[in-house]
Coordinates of N, CA and C in Angstrom, one line a residue:
X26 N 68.5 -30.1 -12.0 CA 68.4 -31.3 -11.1 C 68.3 -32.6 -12.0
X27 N 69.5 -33.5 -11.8 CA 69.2 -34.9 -12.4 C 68.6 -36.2 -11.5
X28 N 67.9 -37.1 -12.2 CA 67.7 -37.8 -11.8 C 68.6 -39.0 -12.0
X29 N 69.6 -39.6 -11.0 CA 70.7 -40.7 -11.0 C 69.8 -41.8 -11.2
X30 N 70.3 -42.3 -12.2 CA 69.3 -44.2 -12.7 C 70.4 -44.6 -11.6
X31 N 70.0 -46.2 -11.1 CA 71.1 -46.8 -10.6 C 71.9 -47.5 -11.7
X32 N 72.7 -47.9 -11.2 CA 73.8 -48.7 -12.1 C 73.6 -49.9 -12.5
X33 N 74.2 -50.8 -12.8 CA 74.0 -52.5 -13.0 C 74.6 -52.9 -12.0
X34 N 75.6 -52.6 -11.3 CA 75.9 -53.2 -9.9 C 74.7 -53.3 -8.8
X35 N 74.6 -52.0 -8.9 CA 73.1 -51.9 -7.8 C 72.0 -52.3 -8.3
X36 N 71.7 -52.5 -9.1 CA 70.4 -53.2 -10.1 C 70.3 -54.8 -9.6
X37 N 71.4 -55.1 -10.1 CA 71.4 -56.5 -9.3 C 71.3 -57.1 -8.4
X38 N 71.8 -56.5 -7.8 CA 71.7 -56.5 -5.9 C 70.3 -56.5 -5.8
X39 N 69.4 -55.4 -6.4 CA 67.9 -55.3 -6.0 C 67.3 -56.7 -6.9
X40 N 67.7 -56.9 -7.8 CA 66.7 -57.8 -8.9 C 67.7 -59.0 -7.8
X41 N 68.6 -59.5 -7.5 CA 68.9 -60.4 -7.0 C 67.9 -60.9 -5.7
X42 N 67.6 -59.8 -4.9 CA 67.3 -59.5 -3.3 C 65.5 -60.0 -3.9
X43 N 65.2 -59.5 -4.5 CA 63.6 -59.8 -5.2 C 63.4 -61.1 -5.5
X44 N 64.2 -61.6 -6.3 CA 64.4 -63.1 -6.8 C 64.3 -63.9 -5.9
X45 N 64.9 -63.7 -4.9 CA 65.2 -64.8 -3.5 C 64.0 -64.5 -2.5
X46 N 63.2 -63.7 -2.5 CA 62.1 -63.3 -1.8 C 61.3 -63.9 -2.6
X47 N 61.5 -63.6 -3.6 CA 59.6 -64.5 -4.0 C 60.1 -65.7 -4.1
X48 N 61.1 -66.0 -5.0 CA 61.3 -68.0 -4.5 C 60.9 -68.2 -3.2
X49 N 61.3 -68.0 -2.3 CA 61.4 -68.3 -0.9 C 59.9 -68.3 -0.5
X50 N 58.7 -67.0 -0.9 CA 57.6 -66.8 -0.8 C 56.7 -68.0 -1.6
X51 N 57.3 -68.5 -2.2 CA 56.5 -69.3 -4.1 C 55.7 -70.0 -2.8
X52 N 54.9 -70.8 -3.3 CA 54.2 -72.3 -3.3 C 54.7 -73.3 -3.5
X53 N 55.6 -74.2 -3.2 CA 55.8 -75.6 -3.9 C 55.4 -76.3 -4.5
X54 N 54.2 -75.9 -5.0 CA 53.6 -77.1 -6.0 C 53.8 -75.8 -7.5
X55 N 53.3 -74.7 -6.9 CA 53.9 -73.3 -8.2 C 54.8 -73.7 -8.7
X56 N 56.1 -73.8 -7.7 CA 57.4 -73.4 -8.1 C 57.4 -75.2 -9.0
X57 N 57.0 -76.1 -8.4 CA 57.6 -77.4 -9.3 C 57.1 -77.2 -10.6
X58 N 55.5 -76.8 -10.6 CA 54.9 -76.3 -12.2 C 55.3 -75.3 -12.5
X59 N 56.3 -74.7 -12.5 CA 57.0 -73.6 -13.3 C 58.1 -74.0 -14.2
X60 N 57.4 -73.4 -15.8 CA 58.5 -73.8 -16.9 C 59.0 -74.7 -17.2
X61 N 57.6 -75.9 -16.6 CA 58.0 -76.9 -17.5 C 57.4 -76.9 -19.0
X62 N 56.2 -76.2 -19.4 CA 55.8 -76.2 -20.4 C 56.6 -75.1 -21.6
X63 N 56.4 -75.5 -23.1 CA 57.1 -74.2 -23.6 C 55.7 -73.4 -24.1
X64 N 55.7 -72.3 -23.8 CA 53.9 -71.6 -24.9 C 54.0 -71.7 -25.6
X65 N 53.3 -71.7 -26.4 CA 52.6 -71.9 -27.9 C 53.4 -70.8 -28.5
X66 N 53.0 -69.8 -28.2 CA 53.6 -68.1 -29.1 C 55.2 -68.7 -29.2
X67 N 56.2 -69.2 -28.1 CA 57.3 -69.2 -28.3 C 58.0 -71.0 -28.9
X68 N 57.1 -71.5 -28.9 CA 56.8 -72.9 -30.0 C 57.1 -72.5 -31.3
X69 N 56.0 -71.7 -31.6 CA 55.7 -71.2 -32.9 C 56.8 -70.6 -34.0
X70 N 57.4 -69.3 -32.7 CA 58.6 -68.8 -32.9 C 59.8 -69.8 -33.1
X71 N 59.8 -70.7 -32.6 CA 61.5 -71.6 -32.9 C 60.9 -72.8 -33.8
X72 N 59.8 -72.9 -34.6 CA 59.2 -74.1 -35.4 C 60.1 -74.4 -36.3
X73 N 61.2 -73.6 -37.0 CA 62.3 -74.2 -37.8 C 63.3 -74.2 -37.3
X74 N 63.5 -74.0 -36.0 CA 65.0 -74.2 -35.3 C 65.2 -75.8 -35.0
X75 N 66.7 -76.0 -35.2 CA 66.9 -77.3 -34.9 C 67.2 -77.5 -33.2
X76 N 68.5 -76.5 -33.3 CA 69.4 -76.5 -31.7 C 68.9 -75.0 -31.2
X77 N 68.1 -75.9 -29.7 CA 67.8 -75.2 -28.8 C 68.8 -75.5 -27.5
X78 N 69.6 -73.8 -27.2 CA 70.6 -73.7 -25.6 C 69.3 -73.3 -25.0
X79 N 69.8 -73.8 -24.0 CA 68.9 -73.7 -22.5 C 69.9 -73.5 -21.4
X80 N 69.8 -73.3 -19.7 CA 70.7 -73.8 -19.3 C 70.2 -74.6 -17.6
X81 N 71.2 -74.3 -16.8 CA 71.1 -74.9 -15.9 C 70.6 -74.4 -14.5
X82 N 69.8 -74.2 -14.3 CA 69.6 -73.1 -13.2 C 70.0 -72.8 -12.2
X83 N 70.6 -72.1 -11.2 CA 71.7 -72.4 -10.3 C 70.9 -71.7 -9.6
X84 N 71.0 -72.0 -8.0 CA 69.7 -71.3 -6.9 C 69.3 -71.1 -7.3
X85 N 68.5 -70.0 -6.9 CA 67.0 -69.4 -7.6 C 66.4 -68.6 -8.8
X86 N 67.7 -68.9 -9.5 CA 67.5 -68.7 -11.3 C 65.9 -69.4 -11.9
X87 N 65.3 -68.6 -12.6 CA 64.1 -69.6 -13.3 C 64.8 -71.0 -14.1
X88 N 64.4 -72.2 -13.5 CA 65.0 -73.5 -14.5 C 64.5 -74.1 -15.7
X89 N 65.4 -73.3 -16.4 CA 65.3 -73.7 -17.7 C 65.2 -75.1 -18.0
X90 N 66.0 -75.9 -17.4 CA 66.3 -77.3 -17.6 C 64.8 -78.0 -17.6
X91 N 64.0 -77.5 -16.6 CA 62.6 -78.0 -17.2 C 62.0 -78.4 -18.1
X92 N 62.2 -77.2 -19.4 CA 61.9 -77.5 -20.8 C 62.4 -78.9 -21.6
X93 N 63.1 -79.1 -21.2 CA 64.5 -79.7 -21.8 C 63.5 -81.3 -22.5
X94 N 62.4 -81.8 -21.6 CA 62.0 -82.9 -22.4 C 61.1 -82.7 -23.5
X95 N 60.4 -81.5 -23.3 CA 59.2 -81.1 -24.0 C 59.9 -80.8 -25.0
X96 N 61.1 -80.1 -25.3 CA 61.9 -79.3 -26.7 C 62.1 -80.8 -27.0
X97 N 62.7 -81.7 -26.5 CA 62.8 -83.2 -27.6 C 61.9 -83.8 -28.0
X98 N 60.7 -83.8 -27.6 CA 59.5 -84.1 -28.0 C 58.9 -83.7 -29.0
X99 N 59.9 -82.1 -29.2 CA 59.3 -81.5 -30.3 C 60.3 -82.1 -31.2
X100 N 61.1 -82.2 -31.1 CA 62.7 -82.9 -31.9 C 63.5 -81.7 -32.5
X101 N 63.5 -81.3 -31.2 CA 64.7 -80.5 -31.2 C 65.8 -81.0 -30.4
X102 N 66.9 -80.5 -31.0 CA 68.3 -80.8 -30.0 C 68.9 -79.9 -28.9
X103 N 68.7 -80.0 -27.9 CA 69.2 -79.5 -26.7 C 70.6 -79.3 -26.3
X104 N 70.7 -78.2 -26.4 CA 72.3 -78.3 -26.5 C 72.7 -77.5 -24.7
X105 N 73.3 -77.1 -24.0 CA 73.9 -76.2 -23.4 C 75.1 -75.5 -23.1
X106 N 75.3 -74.5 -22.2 CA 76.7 -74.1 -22.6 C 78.1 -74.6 -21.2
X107 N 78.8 -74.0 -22.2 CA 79.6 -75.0 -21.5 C 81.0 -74.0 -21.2
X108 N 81.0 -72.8 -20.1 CA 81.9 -71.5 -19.5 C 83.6 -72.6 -20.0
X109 N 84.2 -71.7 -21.0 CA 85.8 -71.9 -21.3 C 86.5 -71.4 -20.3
X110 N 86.5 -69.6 -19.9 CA 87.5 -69.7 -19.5 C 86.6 -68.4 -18.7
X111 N 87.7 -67.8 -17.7 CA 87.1 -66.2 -17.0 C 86.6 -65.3 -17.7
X112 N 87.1 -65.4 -19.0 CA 86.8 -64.0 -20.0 C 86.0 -63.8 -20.6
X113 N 84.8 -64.4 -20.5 CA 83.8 -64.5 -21.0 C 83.5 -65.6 -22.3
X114 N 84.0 -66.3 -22.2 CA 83.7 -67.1 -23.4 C 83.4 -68.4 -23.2
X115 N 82.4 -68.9 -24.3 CA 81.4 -70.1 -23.7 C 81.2 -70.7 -24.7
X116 N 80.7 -71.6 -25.4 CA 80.2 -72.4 -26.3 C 78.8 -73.5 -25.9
X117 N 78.5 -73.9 -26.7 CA 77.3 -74.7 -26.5 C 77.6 -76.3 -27.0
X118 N 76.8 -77.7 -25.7 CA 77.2 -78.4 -26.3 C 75.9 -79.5 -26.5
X119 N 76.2 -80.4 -27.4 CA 74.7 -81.4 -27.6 C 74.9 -82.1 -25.8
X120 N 73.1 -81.8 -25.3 CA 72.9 -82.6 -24.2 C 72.1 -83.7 -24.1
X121 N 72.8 -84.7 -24.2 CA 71.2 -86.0 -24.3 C 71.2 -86.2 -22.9
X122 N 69.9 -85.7 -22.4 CA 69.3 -85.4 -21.0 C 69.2 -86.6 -20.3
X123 N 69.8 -88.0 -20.7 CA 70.0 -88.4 -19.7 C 71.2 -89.2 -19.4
X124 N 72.2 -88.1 -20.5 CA 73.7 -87.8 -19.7 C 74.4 -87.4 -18.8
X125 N 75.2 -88.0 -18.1 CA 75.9 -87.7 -17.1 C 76.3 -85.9 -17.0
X126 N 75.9 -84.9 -16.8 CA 76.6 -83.4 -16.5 C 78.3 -83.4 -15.8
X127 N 79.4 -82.9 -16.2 CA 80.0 -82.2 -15.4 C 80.6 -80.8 -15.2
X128 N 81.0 -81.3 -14.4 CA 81.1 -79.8 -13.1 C 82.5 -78.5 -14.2
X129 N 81.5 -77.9 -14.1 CA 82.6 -76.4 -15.3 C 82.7 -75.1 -14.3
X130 N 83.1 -74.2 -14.5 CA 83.3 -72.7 -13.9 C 82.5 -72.3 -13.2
X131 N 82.4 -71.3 -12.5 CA 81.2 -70.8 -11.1 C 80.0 -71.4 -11.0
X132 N 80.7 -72.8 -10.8 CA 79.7 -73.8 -10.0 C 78.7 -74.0 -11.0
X133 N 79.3 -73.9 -12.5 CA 78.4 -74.5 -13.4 C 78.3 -75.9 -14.0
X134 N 77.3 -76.5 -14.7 CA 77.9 -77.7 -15.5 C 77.7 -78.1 -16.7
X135 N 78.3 -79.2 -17.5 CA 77.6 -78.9 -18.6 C 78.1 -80.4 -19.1
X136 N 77.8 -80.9 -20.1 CA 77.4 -82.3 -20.7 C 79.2 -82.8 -21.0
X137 N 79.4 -84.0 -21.0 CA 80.8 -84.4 -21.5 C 80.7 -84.3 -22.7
X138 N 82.0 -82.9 -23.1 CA 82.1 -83.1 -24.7 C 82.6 -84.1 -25.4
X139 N 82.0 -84.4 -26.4 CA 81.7 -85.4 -27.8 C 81.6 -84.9 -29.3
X140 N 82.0 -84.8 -29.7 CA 82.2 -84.0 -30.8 C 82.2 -82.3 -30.7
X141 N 82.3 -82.1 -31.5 CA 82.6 -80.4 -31.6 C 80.9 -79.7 -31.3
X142 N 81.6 -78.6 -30.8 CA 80.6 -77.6 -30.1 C 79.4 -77.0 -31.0
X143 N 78.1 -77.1 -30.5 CA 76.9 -76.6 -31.8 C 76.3 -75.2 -31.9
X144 N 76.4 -74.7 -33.0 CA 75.6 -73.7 -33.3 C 73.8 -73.7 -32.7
X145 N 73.7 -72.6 -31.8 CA 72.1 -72.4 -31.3 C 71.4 -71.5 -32.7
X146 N 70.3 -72.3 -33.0 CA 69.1 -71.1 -33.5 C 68.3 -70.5 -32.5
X147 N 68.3 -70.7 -31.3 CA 67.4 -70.0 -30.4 C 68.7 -70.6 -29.1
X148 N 68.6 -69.4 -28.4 CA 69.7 -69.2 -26.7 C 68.7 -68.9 -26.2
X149 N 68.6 -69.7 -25.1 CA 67.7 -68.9 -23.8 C 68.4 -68.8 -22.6
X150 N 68.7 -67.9 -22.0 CA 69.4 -67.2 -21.1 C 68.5 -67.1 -20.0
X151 N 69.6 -66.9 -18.7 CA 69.0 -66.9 -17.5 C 69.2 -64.8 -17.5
X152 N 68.0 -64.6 -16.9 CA 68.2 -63.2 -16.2 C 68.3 -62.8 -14.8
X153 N 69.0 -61.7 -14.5 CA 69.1 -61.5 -13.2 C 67.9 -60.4 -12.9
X154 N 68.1 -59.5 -14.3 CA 66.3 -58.6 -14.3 C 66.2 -58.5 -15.7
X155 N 65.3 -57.7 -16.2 CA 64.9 -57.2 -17.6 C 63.8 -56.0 -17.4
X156 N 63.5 -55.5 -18.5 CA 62.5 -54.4 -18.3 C 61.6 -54.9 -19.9
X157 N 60.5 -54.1 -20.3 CA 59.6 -54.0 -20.8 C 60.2 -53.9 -22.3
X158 N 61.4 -53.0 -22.5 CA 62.3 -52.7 -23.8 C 62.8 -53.9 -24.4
X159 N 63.3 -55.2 -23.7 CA 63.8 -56.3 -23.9 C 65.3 -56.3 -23.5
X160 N 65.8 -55.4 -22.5 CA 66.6 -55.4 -22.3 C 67.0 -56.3 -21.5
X161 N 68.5 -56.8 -20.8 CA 68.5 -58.2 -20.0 C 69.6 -57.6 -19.3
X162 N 69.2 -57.8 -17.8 CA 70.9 -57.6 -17.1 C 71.3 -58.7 -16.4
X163 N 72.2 -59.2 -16.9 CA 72.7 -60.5 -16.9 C 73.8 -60.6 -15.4
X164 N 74.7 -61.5 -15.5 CA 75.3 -61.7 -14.0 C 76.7 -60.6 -14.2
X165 N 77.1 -60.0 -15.5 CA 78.4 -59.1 -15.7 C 79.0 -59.7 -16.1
X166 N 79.2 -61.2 -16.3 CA 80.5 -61.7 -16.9 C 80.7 -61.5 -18.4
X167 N 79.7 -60.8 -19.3 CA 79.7 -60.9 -20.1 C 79.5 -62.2 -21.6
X168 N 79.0 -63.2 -20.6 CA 79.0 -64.6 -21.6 C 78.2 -64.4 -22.6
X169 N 77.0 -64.5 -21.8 CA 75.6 -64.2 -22.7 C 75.8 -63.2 -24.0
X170 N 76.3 -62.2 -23.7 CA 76.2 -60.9 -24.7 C 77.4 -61.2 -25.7
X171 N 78.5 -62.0 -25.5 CA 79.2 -62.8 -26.5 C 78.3 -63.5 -27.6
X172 N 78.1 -64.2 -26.5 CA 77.5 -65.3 -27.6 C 76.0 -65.1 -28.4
X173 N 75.2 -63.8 -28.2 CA 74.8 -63.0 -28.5 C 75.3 -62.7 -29.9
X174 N 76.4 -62.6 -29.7 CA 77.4 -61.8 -31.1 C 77.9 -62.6 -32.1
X175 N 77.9 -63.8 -31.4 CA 79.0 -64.7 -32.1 C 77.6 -65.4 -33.1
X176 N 76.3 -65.7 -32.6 CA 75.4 -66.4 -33.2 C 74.4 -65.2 -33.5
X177 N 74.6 -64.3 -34.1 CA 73.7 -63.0 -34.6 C 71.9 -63.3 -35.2
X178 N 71.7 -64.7 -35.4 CA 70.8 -65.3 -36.0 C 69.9 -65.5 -35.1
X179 N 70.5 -66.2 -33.7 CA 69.6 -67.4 -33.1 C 68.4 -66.1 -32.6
X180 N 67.5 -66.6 -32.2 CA 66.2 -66.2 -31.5 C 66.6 -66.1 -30.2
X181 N 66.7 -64.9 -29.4 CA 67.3 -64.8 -28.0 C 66.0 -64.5 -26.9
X182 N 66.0 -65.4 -26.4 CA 65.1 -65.4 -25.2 C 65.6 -65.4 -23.9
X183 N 65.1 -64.6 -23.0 CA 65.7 -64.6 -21.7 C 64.5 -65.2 -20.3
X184 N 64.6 -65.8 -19.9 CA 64.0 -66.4 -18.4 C 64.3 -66.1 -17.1
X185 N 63.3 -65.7 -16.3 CA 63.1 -65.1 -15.3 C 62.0 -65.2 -14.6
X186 N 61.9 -65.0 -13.3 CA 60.8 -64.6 -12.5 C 60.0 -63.6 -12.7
X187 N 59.1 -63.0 -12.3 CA 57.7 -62.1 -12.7 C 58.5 -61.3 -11.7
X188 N 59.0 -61.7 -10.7 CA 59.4 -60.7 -9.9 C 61.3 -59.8 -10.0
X189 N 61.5 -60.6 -11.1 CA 62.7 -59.5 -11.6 C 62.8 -58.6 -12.4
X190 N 61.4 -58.1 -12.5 CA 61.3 -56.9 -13.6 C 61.8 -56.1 -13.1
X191 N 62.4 -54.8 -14.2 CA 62.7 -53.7 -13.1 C 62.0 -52.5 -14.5
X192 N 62.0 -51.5 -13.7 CA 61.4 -50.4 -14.8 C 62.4 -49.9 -15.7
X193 N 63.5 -49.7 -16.1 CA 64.9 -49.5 -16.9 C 66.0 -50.4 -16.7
X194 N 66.0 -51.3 -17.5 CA 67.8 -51.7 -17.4 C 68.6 -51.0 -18.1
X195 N 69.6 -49.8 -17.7 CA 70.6 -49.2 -18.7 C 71.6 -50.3 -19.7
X196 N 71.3 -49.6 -20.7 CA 71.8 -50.6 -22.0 C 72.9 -50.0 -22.6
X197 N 74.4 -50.8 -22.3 CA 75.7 -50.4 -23.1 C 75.1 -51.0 -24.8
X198 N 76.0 -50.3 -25.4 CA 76.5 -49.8 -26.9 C 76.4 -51.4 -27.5
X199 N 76.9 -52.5 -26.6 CA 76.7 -53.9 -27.2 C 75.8 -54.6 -26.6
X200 N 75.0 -54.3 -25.6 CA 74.0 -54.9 -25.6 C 73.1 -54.9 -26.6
X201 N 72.8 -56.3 -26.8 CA 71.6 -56.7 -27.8 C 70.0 -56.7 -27.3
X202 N 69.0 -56.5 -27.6 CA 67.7 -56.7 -26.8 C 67.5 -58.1 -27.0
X203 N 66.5 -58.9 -26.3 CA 66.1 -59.6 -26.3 C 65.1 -59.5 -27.3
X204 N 64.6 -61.0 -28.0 CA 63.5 -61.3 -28.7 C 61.6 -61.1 -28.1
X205 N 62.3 -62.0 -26.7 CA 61.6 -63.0 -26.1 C 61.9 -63.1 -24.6
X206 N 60.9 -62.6 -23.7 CA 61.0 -62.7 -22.1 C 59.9 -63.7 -21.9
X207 N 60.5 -65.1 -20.9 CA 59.5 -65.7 -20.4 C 59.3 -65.7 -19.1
X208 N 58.2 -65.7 -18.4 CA 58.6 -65.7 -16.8 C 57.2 -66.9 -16.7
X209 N 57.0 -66.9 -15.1 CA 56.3 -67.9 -14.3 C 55.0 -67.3 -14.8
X210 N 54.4 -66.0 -15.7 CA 53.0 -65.7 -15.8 C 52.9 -65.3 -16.9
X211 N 53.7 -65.1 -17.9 CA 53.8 -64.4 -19.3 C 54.9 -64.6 -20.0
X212 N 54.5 -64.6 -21.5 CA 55.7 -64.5 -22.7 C 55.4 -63.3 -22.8
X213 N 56.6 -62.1 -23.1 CA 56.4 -61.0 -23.4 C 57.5 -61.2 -24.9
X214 N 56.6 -60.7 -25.9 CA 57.2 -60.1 -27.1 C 58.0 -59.0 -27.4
X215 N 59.5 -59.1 -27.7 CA 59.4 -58.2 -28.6 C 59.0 -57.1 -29.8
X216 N 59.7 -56.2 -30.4 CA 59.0 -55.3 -31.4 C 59.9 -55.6 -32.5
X217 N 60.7 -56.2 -32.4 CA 61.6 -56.7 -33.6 C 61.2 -57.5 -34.5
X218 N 61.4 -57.4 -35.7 CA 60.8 -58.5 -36.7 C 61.7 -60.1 -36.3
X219 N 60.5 -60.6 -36.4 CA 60.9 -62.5 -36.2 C 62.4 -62.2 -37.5
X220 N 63.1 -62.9 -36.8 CA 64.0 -63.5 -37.5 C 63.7 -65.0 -38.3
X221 N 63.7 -65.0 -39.4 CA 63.5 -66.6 -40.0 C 64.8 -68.0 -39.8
X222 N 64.1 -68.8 -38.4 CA 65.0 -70.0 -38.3 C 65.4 -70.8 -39.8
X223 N 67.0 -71.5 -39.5 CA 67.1 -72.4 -40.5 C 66.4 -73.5 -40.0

């Protein structure tokens, strides 16, 4: 007798269906104080990074964009990404936050490019779930786990609700683990050695 894990199709569907229940459940004064602060532990962790990706939160994604004044404060550069084409591919660009955004691929946005596109020492990605291993299940387009590849260095953190955990996310052959999970109640660590920022 086996036991069938579900898939990533159906994973989603449940970590999606979760996500929109407890937003919908939150507090409004919760939900506004959520993620604007960055913790300390994950401060610490990016203390030599210069360019920090973040992104843009689209419905009830945890909003990254929150962080976005506290990282310059620290003098870091804020970059975001910016969806090229269907196939997965994306780049990141400098955001001075109180630049005009426009409007990019599945209803995303991203800063008017100005010079050429930046290298992230730390990506923080949105999640749709994750589990305890550091695994991340992302939306399927594959962007994320590109750019994953393409920047082997940066510090990969993923962001989420408390309530998109799931107990297993099945992990293909190129999935990378995460560093770093943040949600609305906890930084969860890794078991991987810190990587040293430039």
């Amino acid at each position: 007798m086996t036991d069938a894990q579900p898939d990533k199709t159906t994973l989603r569907a449940i970590a999606r269906q979760r996500r929109s229940n407890f937003v919908a459940s939150l507090d409004p004064l919760a939900h506004r104080l959520a993620f604007r602060a960055v913790p300390s532990p994950l401060a610490r962790r990016m203390d030599g990074a210069q360019v920090v990706a973040i992104y843009m939160g689209l419905d009830d994604e945890a909003p990254a964009q929150r962080m976005a004044a506290q990282l310059q404060a620290m003098g870091k550069i804020v970059a975001l990404p910016r969806v090229l084409d269907r196939l997965g591919s994306m780049d990141f660009l400098i955001w001075p936050t109180d630049g005009q955004l426009v409007p990019g691929l599945f209803h995303t946005s991203h800063p008017e490019p100005v010079g050429d596109p930046v290298s992230p020492d730390v990506i923080i990605a949105p999640l749709v779930g994750f589990d305890r291993a550091m695994n991340r299940l992302g939306q399927g387009g594959g962007y994320y786990d590109r750019a994953f590849a393409r920047h082997p260095d940066a510090l990969r953190v993923g962001m989420a609700w408390s309530a998109q955990e799931i107990d297993a996310v099945p992990a293909d052959p190129w999935d990378l683990p995460l560093d770093i999970i943040m949600t609305e109640v906890e930084l969860i660590e890794g078991q991987s050695a810190e990587r040293p920022q430039a």
